[in-house]
Amino acid sequence: MVEIISVGQDLLSGQTPSLGAAVIARGLLQAGVEVDYTTFVGNQEDYLEEALRQALVRSNLIFVLSGSGSARYDYIKKVLSRVLNKRLVLDYKVLDKIKERFHKRGEAMPRAEEKQALVLSETEILENRLGLSPGFLFKQDEVVVIALPGDPGEIKAIWAEEISPRLDLEAFKKRPSRILTLKTCGLAESTLDDWLRNLVRNQGNYTLNLIPYGEEIEILVEVRGESLEEVEALQKDLEYKLRRKLGGYLYGVDDQTLEGAVGALLTMHRKTLAVAESCTGGLVCHKLTNVGGSSQYFDRGVVSYSNEAKISLLDVSLEVIREKGPVSAEAAVAMAEGVRWISQTSLGLAITGIAGPEGGTPEKPVGLVYVALAAEGKETRFERFYFHGDRSSIKLRAAQMALDMVRRHLTGL
Amino acid sequence: MVEIISVGQDLLSGQTPSLGAAVIARGLLQAGVEVDYTTFVGNQEDYLEEALRQALVRSNLIFVLSGSGSARYDYIKKVLSRVLNKRLVLDYKVLDKIKERFHKRGEAMPRAEEKQALVLSETEILENRLGLSPGFLFKQDEVVVIALPGDPGEIKAIWAEEISPRLDLEAFKKRPSRILTLKTCGLAESTLDDWLRNLVRNQGNYTLNLIPYGEEIEILVEVRGESLEEVEALQKDLEYKLRRKLGGYLYGVDDQTLEGAVGALLTMHRKTLAVAESCTGGLVCHKLTNVGGSSQYFDRGVVSYSNEAKISLLDVSLEVIREKGPVSAEAAVAMAEGVRWISQTSLGLAITGIAGPEGGTPEKPVGLVYVALAAEGKETRFERFYFHGDRSSIKLRAAQMALDMVRRHLTGL
């Protein structure tokens, strides 16, 4: 059995541990290993101790995750030391690395950080390139316990650099299996559900799950079989069918993101992009710049919240604002052309709409959004959307459909 | 016992269900009710059926949550219908509302959406103002089962408008209890941990948990006692001590956000704000505009990713860029003053830094960030930071410290 224990009261705030558990679960699944239990335990030593003792009885691969931050990880180490019967010792190599990090910033290490160098004796240390506290891998009688600190980013790096190379996952596979994630944008979940209905009904050696995230929906395909050949053949067949059905709605697979797909297309076509945002308020730029190396194609963004900003920064005419309103096809087109003009980029993308909760009218309700894309030597196109949801959901959906418009333009869809 | 069952493979991608569960857990805790079990079940009918049957044996308040989207909620309704022995019937009132929503957008309702109007017979319908599918409340023999669709925003609205008013939570309280969240920014977790050590050690009738989120750390205070008077007295005492110790690092309580606190201060002082972002790439603007009504004080933002954008939009001089570099105190100051000048706002905030993974040098490593704040009639101040973590963590931390700089300025800290 494979088990993840996430420690922390964080479930209450919906923060990091579930994301950390997701990184591990995804890494395992990509290697064909399924997680059997996921437990969330509160911040009390005896809860964790009980969960860990139970796990040691039933599972042979156990991950113990803390949220980001040192305080909680300290007491996880304490509990592990007690349950696994290993001493906590100060590791001077780890301590030196922590000191060096502070030294690089020109600071002395605060005394409180020293405990981050406390490690469990007789365990392998998993280096944490992005954070202070290392992870631990403990092996005994076919049972592997891995303790990890830090935020999802740190866990991702430790997984790739430290755990994956030294953990032989073959032993934890039940049946040969493969996982594949297909990522779509712009399809309603009910439509997608209808499309896949026949495939979904025939589930035997595979499962298809839809995971919606605003306008993006992931199709999680898990394939199982008696032999790897069988699994690979089935996976290929499914992927072919799904790709044919999804067509241009498919923007990527596995770890690819919509903004990453847009970035790759911009790079491939040697195009540059500038963005003018109103209702999305910076989210489109934020997503674009989450991609490392985005400075190569993303020139600038303007969050023109006020009408004055639209007029003075983007050269939107006062007439358009007065006669058509700042939320109109005409304003979106003017913004897209304006931001392209001032930036001298190949493409100019603009979003204007009403994210709510205030500002809606019968003619222009909350959720109404216009997206426009200006391209060199072409007529500027625009699209109109009505999104459901609260302010943050409307911002997210508008940002996704705006990025998708750039993607569709660059792929000729 | 109180129990939350979240359905979906979403844990794998770290998406919505845990956030939905968080909304419920928080709502319950604020009313003094603790959650005893939280289970995540995959997307297979028999897993949910088993989890639900188990819950019906041990718990008397059970929440069943789906991720956002209709497909999964359909089969949750199917399983509920089977386990609770209630028929699924088409509710014409609900159907009319769904049709009306599509009508408002000038569209006909797709046939596939009709199933959203399938409701469980003999249950109370919980209206979903923000989405299509309503929730259900089912009561029998002292047991309450509540099924909820949708994303966290929808759940939040249904909780406040539909569940809270009709659910008497007194019956589910074990001992009188209260929960309070204190929110800080800019304090290291290890420092905060040291500060609270004495309080934390004395935990008997209360627990203190630290929940870090980048540079923001929440202190979750849970107080229990024999009587409500005792609980309230202890809570007051704790809050007083904590507030004294935290001082200006405390920016809010409970549901307040840092960007909300900044917005409230800007409104109170009748100040307006413009933002120039480089390494944060739009995240500061995105956060500011997540606050409803932010258009009252947020005028515009400029995401000046390229040097040309810094020069042409913000009037940063070529000399500063050439001699000091785009990541320098001088550039940050020039950007803050530039964006304030072009926007004619009271405040101009600027962020420039190296978010990585590329672009770092020994003198200017990945994680180096400058934040500057220009204010009417005052010398522009700047701060320098070195942040740990990957690209998204550095963006987040920089955005938080930038917002916090505005907060500290407006509170005179």
JSON list of C-alpha atoms in Angstrom, two decimals, chain B residues 50-179:
[
{"chain": "B", "resi": 50, "resn": "GLU", "atom": "CA", "xyz": [-18.77, 2.99, 0.66]},
{"chain": "B", "resi": 51, "resn": "ALA", "atom": "CA", "xyz": [-17.61, 6.29, 2.17]},
{"chain": "B", "resi": 52, "resn": "LEU", "atom": "CA", "xyz": [-21.19, 7.51, 2.45]},
{"chain": "B", "resi": 53, "resn": "ARG", "atom": "CA", "xyz": [-22.49, 4.33, 4.07]},
{"chain": "B", "resi": 54, "resn": "GLN", "atom": "CA", "xyz": [-19.61, 4.45, 6.57]},
{"chain": "B", "resi": 55, "resn": "ALA", "atom": "CA", "xyz": [-20.37, 8.11, 7.31]},
{"chain": "B", "resi": 56, "resn": "LEU", "atom": "CA", "xyz": [-24.06, 7.39, 7.90]},
{"chain": "B", "resi": 57, "resn": "VAL", "atom": "CA", "xyz": [-23.10, 4.92, 10.61]},
{"chain": "B", "resi": 58, "resn": "ARG", "atom": "CA", "xyz": [-20.80, 7.21, 12.58]},
{"chain": "B", "resi": 59, "resn": "SER", "atom": "CA", "xyz": [-21.74, 10.82, 11.80]},
{"chain": "B", "resi": 60, "resn": "ASN", "atom": "CA", "xyz": [-24.83, 12.96, 12.16]},
{"chain": "B", "resi": 61, "resn": "LEU", "atom": "CA", "xyz": [-23.76, 15.85, 9.94]},
{"chain": "B", "resi": 62, "resn": "ILE", "atom": "CA", "xyz": [-22.33, 14.88, 6.58]},
{"chain": "B", "resi": 63, "resn": "PHE", "atom": "CA", "xyz": [-21.25, 17.13, 3.73]},
{"chain": "B", "resi": 64, "resn": "VAL", "atom": "CA", "xyz": [-20.74, 15.64, 0.29]},
{"chain": "B", "resi": 65, "resn": "LEU", "atom": "CA", "xyz": [-18.83, 17.97, -2.03]},
{"chain": "B", "resi": 66, "resn": "SER", "atom": "CA", "xyz": [-18.08, 17.66, -5.69]},
{"chain": "B", "resi": 67, "resn": "GLY", "atom": "CA", "xyz": [-15.55, 19.65, -7.63]},
{"chain": "B", "resi": 68, "resn": "SER", "atom": "CA", "xyz": [-16.86, 22.35, -9.88]},
{"chain": "B", "resi": 69, "resn": "GLY", "atom": "CA", "xyz": [-18.68, 21.03, -12.89]},
{"chain": "B", "resi": 70, "resn": "SER", "atom": "CA", "xyz": [-21.75, 19.07, -13.60]},
{"chain": "B", "resi": 71, "resn": "ALA", "atom": "CA", "xyz": [-20.54, 15.62, -14.65]},
{"chain": "B", "resi": 72, "resn": "ARG", "atom": "CA", "xyz": [-19.35, 14.54, -11.23]},
{"chain": "B", "resi": 73, "resn": "TYR", "atom": "CA", "xyz": [-22.27, 16.07, -9.38]},
{"chain": "B", "resi": 74, "resn": "ASP", "atom": "CA", "xyz": [-24.60, 13.96, -11.53]},
{"chain": "B", "resi": 75, "resn": "TYR", "atom": "CA", "xyz": [-23.18, 10.75, -10.25]},
{"chain": "B", "resi": 76, "resn": "ILE", "atom": "CA", "xyz": [-23.02, 12.03, -6.68]},
{"chain": "B", "resi": 77, "resn": "LYS", "atom": "CA", "xyz": [-26.77, 12.59, -6.96]},
{"chain": "B", "resi": 78, "resn": "LYS", "atom": "CA", "xyz": [-27.12, 9.06, -8.32]},
{"chain": "B", "resi": 79, "resn": "VAL", "atom": "CA", "xyz": [-25.21, 7.56, -5.41]},
{"chain": "B", "resi": 80, "resn": "LEU", "atom": "CA", "xyz": [-27.12, 9.69, -2.88]},
{"chain": "B", "resi": 81, "resn": "SER", "atom": "CA", "xyz": [-30.38, 8.59, -4.44]},
{"chain": "B", "resi": 82, "resn": "ARG", "atom": "CA", "xyz": [-29.35, 4.97, -4.03]},
{"chain": "B", "resi": 83, "resn": "VAL", "atom": "CA", "xyz": [-27.92, 5.20, -0.52]},
{"chain": "B", "resi": 84, "resn": "LEU", "atom": "CA", "xyz": [-30.63, 7.48, 0.91]},
{"chain": "B", "resi": 85, "resn": "ASN", "atom": "CA", "xyz": [-33.33, 5.69, -1.05]},
{"chain": "B", "resi": 86, "resn": "LYS", "atom": "CA", "xyz": [-34.74, 8.86, -2.64]},
{"chain": "B", "resi": 87, "resn": "ARG", "atom": "CA", "xyz": [-35.86, 9.18, -6.23]},
{"chain": "B", "resi": 88, "resn": "LEU", "atom": "CA", "xyz": [-34.27, 11.64, -8.66]},
{"chain": "B", "resi": 89, "resn": "VAL", "atom": "CA", "xyz": [-36.94, 13.90, -10.11]},
{"chain": "B", "resi": 90, "resn": "LEU", "atom": "CA", "xyz": [-36.87, 16.78, -12.55]},
{"chain": "B", "resi": 91, "resn": "ASP", "atom": "CA", "xyz": [-37.61, 20.04, -10.71]},
{"chain": "B", "resi": 92, "resn": "TYR", "atom": "CA", "xyz": [-39.30, 22.46, -13.08]},
{"chain": "B", "resi": 93, "resn": "LYS", "atom": "CA", "xyz": [-38.58, 25.50, -10.93]},
{"chain": "B", "resi": 94, "resn": "VAL", "atom": "CA", "xyz": [-34.86, 24.73, -11.00]},
{"chain": "B", "resi": 95, "resn": "LEU", "atom": "CA", "xyz": [-35.08, 23.98, -14.71]},
{"chain": "B", "resi": 96, "resn": "ASP", "atom": "CA", "xyz": [-36.75, 27.31, -15.40]},
{"chain": "B", "resi": 97, "resn": "LYS", "atom": "CA", "xyz": [-33.97, 29.12, -13.57]},
{"chain": "B", "resi": 98, "resn": "ILE", "atom": "CA", "xyz": [-31.31, 27.36, -15.62]},
{"chain": "B", "resi": 99, "resn": "LYS", "atom": "CA", "xyz": [-33.17, 28.15, -18.83]},
{"chain": "B", "resi": 100, "resn": "GLU", "atom": "CA", "xyz": [-33.51, 31.76, -17.76]},
{"chain": "B", "resi": 101, "resn": "ARG", "atom": "CA", "xyz": [-29.77, 32.04, -17.20]},
{"chain": "B", "resi": 102, "resn": "PHE", "atom": "CA", "xyz": [-29.07, 30.89, -20.73]},
{"chain": "B", "resi": 103, "resn": "HIS", "atom": "CA", "xyz": [-31.87, 33.07, -22.05]},
{"chain": "B", "resi": 104, "resn": "LYS", "atom": "CA", "xyz": [-30.25, 36.11, -20.45]},
{"chain": "B", "resi": 105, "resn": "ARG", "atom": "CA", "xyz": [-27.14, 35.43, -22.50]},
{"chain": "B", "resi": 106, "resn": "GLY", "atom": "CA", "xyz": [-29.27, 35.08, -25.62]},
{"chain": "B", "resi": 107, "resn": "GLU", "atom": "CA", "xyz": [-28.66, 31.34, -25.81]},
{"chain": "B", "resi": 108, "resn": "ALA", "atom": "CA", "xyz": [-30.89, 28.27, -25.70]},
{"chain": "B", "resi": 109, "resn": "MET", "atom": "CA", "xyz": [-30.18, 25.82, -22.89]},
{"chain": "B", "resi": 110, "resn": "PRO", "atom": "CA", "xyz": [-28.13, 22.89, -24.21]},
{"chain": "B", "resi": 111, "resn": "ARG", "atom": "CA", "xyz": [-29.98, 19.60, -23.74]},
{"chain": "B", "resi": 112, "resn": "ALA", "atom": "CA", "xyz": [-27.08, 18.28, -21.64]},
{"chain": "B", "resi": 113, "resn": "GLU", "atom": "CA", "xyz": [-27.74, 20.92, -18.95]},
{"chain": "B", "resi": 114, "resn": "GLU", "atom": "CA", "xyz": [-31.21, 19.58, -18.21]},
{"chain": "B", "resi": 115, "resn": "LYS", "atom": "CA", "xyz": [-29.85, 16.98, -15.80]},
{"chain": "B", "resi": 116, "resn": "GLN", "atom": "CA", "xyz": [-28.70, 19.84, -13.55]},
{"chain": "B", "resi": 117, "resn": "ALA", "atom": "CA", "xyz": [-32.37, 20.22, -12.64]},
{"chain": "B", "resi": 118, "resn": "LEU", "atom": "CA", "xyz": [-32.60, 16.64, -11.38]},
{"chain": "B", "resi": 119, "resn": "VAL", "atom": "CA", "xyz": [-33.16, 16.84, -7.64]},
{"chain": "B", "resi": 120, "resn": "LEU", "atom": "CA", "xyz": [-33.49, 14.30, -4.88]},
{"chain": "B", "resi": 121, "resn": "SER", "atom": "CA", "xyz": [-37.09, 13.86, -3.80]},
{"chain": "B", "resi": 122, "resn": "GLU", "atom": "CA", "xyz": [-38.04, 14.83, -0.20]},
{"chain": "B", "resi": 123, "resn": "THR", "atom": "CA", "xyz": [-34.98, 17.02, 0.26]},
{"chain": "B", "resi": 124, "resn": "GLU", "atom": "CA", "xyz": [-34.65, 20.76, 0.76]},
{"chain": "B", "resi": 125, "resn": "ILE", "atom": "CA", "xyz": [-33.17, 22.56, -2.21]},
{"chain": "B", "resi": 126, "resn": "LEU", "atom": "CA", "xyz": [-30.33, 24.97, -1.42]},
{"chain": "B", "resi": 127, "resn": "GLU", "atom": "CA", "xyz": [-30.32, 27.72, -4.01]},
{"chain": "B", "resi": 128, "resn": "ASN", "atom": "CA", "xyz": [-27.06, 28.38, -5.84]},
{"chain": "B", "resi": 129, "resn": "ARG", "atom": "CA", "xyz": [-27.07, 32.04, -6.83]},
{"chain": "B", "resi": 130, "resn": "LEU", "atom": "CA", "xyz": [-23.70, 31.84, -8.59]},
{"chain": "B", "resi": 131, "resn": "GLY", "atom": "CA", "xyz": [-24.01, 28.57, -10.48]},
{"chain": "B", "resi": 132, "resn": "LEU", "atom": "CA", "xyz": [-26.43, 26.25, -12.22]},
{"chain": "B", "resi": 133, "resn": "SER", "atom": "CA", "xyz": [-26.75, 23.26, -9.88]},
{"chain": "B", "resi": 134, "resn": "PRO", "atom": "CA", "xyz": [-28.46, 23.73, -6.51]},
{"chain": "B", "resi": 135, "resn": "GLY", "atom": "CA", "xyz": [-27.41, 22.01, -3.29]},
{"chain": "B", "resi": 136, "resn": "PHE", "atom": "CA", "xyz": [-29.51, 19.60, -1.23]},
{"chain": "B", "resi": 137, "resn": "LEU", "atom": "CA", "xyz": [-30.23, 19.22, 2.44]},
{"chain": "B", "resi": 138, "resn": "PHE", "atom": "CA", "xyz": [-31.62, 15.94, 3.63]},
{"chain": "B", "resi": 139, "resn": "LYS", "atom": "CA", "xyz": [-32.77, 15.28, 7.21]},
{"chain": "B", "resi": 140, "resn": "GLN", "atom": "CA", "xyz": [-33.83, 11.98, 8.74]},
{"chain": "B", "resi": 141, "resn": "ASP", "atom": "CA", "xyz": [-33.61, 10.61, 12.29]},
{"chain": "B", "resi": 142, "resn": "GLU", "atom": "CA", "xyz": [-31.24, 13.31, 13.59]},
{"chain": "B", "resi": 143, "resn": "VAL", "atom": "CA", "xyz": [-28.91, 12.84, 10.63]},
{"chain": "B", "resi": 144, "resn": "VAL", "atom": "CA", "xyz": [-28.31, 15.69, 8.19]},
{"chain": "B", "resi": 145, "resn": "VAL", "atom": "CA", "xyz": [-26.74, 15.12, 4.79]},
{"chain": "B", "resi": 146, "resn": "ILE", "atom": "CA", "xyz": [-25.85, 18.12, 2.65]},
{"chain": "B", "resi": 147, "resn": "ALA", "atom": "CA", "xyz": [-24.71, 17.75, -0.94]},
{"chain": "B", "resi": 148, "resn": "LEU", "atom": "CA", "xyz": [-23.06, 20.70, -2.66]},
{"chain": "B", "resi": 149, "resn": "PRO", "atom": "CA", "xyz": [-21.93, 21.34, -6.21]},
{"chain": "B", "resi": 150, "resn": "GLY", "atom": "CA", "xyz": [-19.59, 23.86, -7.54]},
{"chain": "B", "resi": 151, "resn": "ASP", "atom": "CA", "xyz": [-16.48, 25.78, -6.86]},
{"chain": "B", "resi": 152, "resn": "PRO", "atom": "CA", "xyz": [-15.45, 27.32, -3.53]},
{"chain": "B", "resi": 153, "resn": "GLY", "atom": "CA", "xyz": [-17.10, 30.63, -4.41]},
{"chain": "B", "resi": 154, "resn": "GLU", "atom": "CA", "xyz": [-20.45, 28.92, -4.96]},
{"chain": "B", "resi": 155, "resn": "ILE", "atom": "CA", "xyz": [-20.09, 26.88, -1.78]},
{"chain": "B", "resi": 156, "resn": "LYS", "atom": "CA", "xyz": [-19.28, 30.04, 0.17]},
{"chain": "B", "resi": 157, "resn": "ALA", "atom": "CA", "xyz": [-22.43, 31.76, -1.08]},
{"chain": "B", "resi": 158, "resn": "ILE", "atom": "CA", "xyz": [-24.63, 28.69, -0.45]},
{"chain": "B", "resi": 159, "resn": "TRP", "atom": "CA", "xyz": [-23.16, 28.37, 3.03]},
{"chain": "B", "resi": 160, "resn": "ALA", "atom": "CA", "xyz": [-23.92, 31.99, 3.92]},
{"chain": "B", "resi": 161, "resn": "GLU", "atom": "CA", "xyz": [-27.31, 32.31, 2.23]},
{"chain": "B", "resi": 162, "resn": "GLU", "atom": "CA", "xyz": [-28.86, 28.87, 2.48]},
{"chain": "B", "resi": 163, "resn": "ILE", "atom": "CA", "xyz": [-27.18, 26.56, 4.96]},
{"chain": "B", "resi": 164, "resn": "SER", "atom": "CA", "xyz": [-26.26, 28.88, 7.81]},
{"chain": "B", "resi": 165, "resn": "PRO", "atom": "CA", "xyz": [-29.82, 30.24, 8.23]},
{"chain": "B", "resi": 166, "resn": "ARG", "atom": "CA", "xyz": [-31.53, 26.85, 8.28]},
{"chain": "B", "resi": 167, "resn": "LEU", "atom": "CA", "xyz": [-29.03, 24.62, 10.05]},
{"chain": "B", "resi": 168, "resn": "ASP", "atom": "CA", "xyz": [-29.03, 24.72, 13.83]},
{"chain": "B", "resi": 169, "resn": "LEU", "atom": "CA", "xyz": [-25.42, 24.00, 14.66]},
{"chain": "B", "resi": 170, "resn": "GLU", "atom": "CA", "xyz": [-25.90, 23.91, 18.45]},
{"chain": "B", "resi": 171, "resn": "ALA", "atom": "CA", "xyz": [-26.62, 20.19, 18.26]},
{"chain": "B", "resi": 172, "resn": "PHE", "atom": "CA", "xyz": [-23.24, 19.48, 16.70]},
{"chain": "B", "resi": 173, "resn": "LYS", "atom": "CA", "xyz": [-21.11, 21.38, 19.16]},
{"chain": "B", "resi": 174, "resn": "LYS", "atom": "CA", "xyz": [-19.08, 19.28, 21.53]},
{"chain": "B", "resi": 175, "resn": "ARG", "atom": "CA", "xyz": [-17.87, 21.91, 23.92]},
{"chain": "B", "resi": 176, "resn": "PRO", "atom": "CA", "xyz": [-18.24, 25.64, 23.65]},
{"chain": "B", "resi": 177, "resn": "SER", "atom": "CA", "xyz": [-15.50, 26.81, 21.35]},
{"chain": "B", "resi": 178, "resn": "ARG", "atom": "CA", "xyz": [-14.41, 29.77, 19.29]},
{"chain": "B", "resi": 179, "resn": "ILE", "atom": "CA", "xyz": [-12.01, 30.21, 16.46]}
]
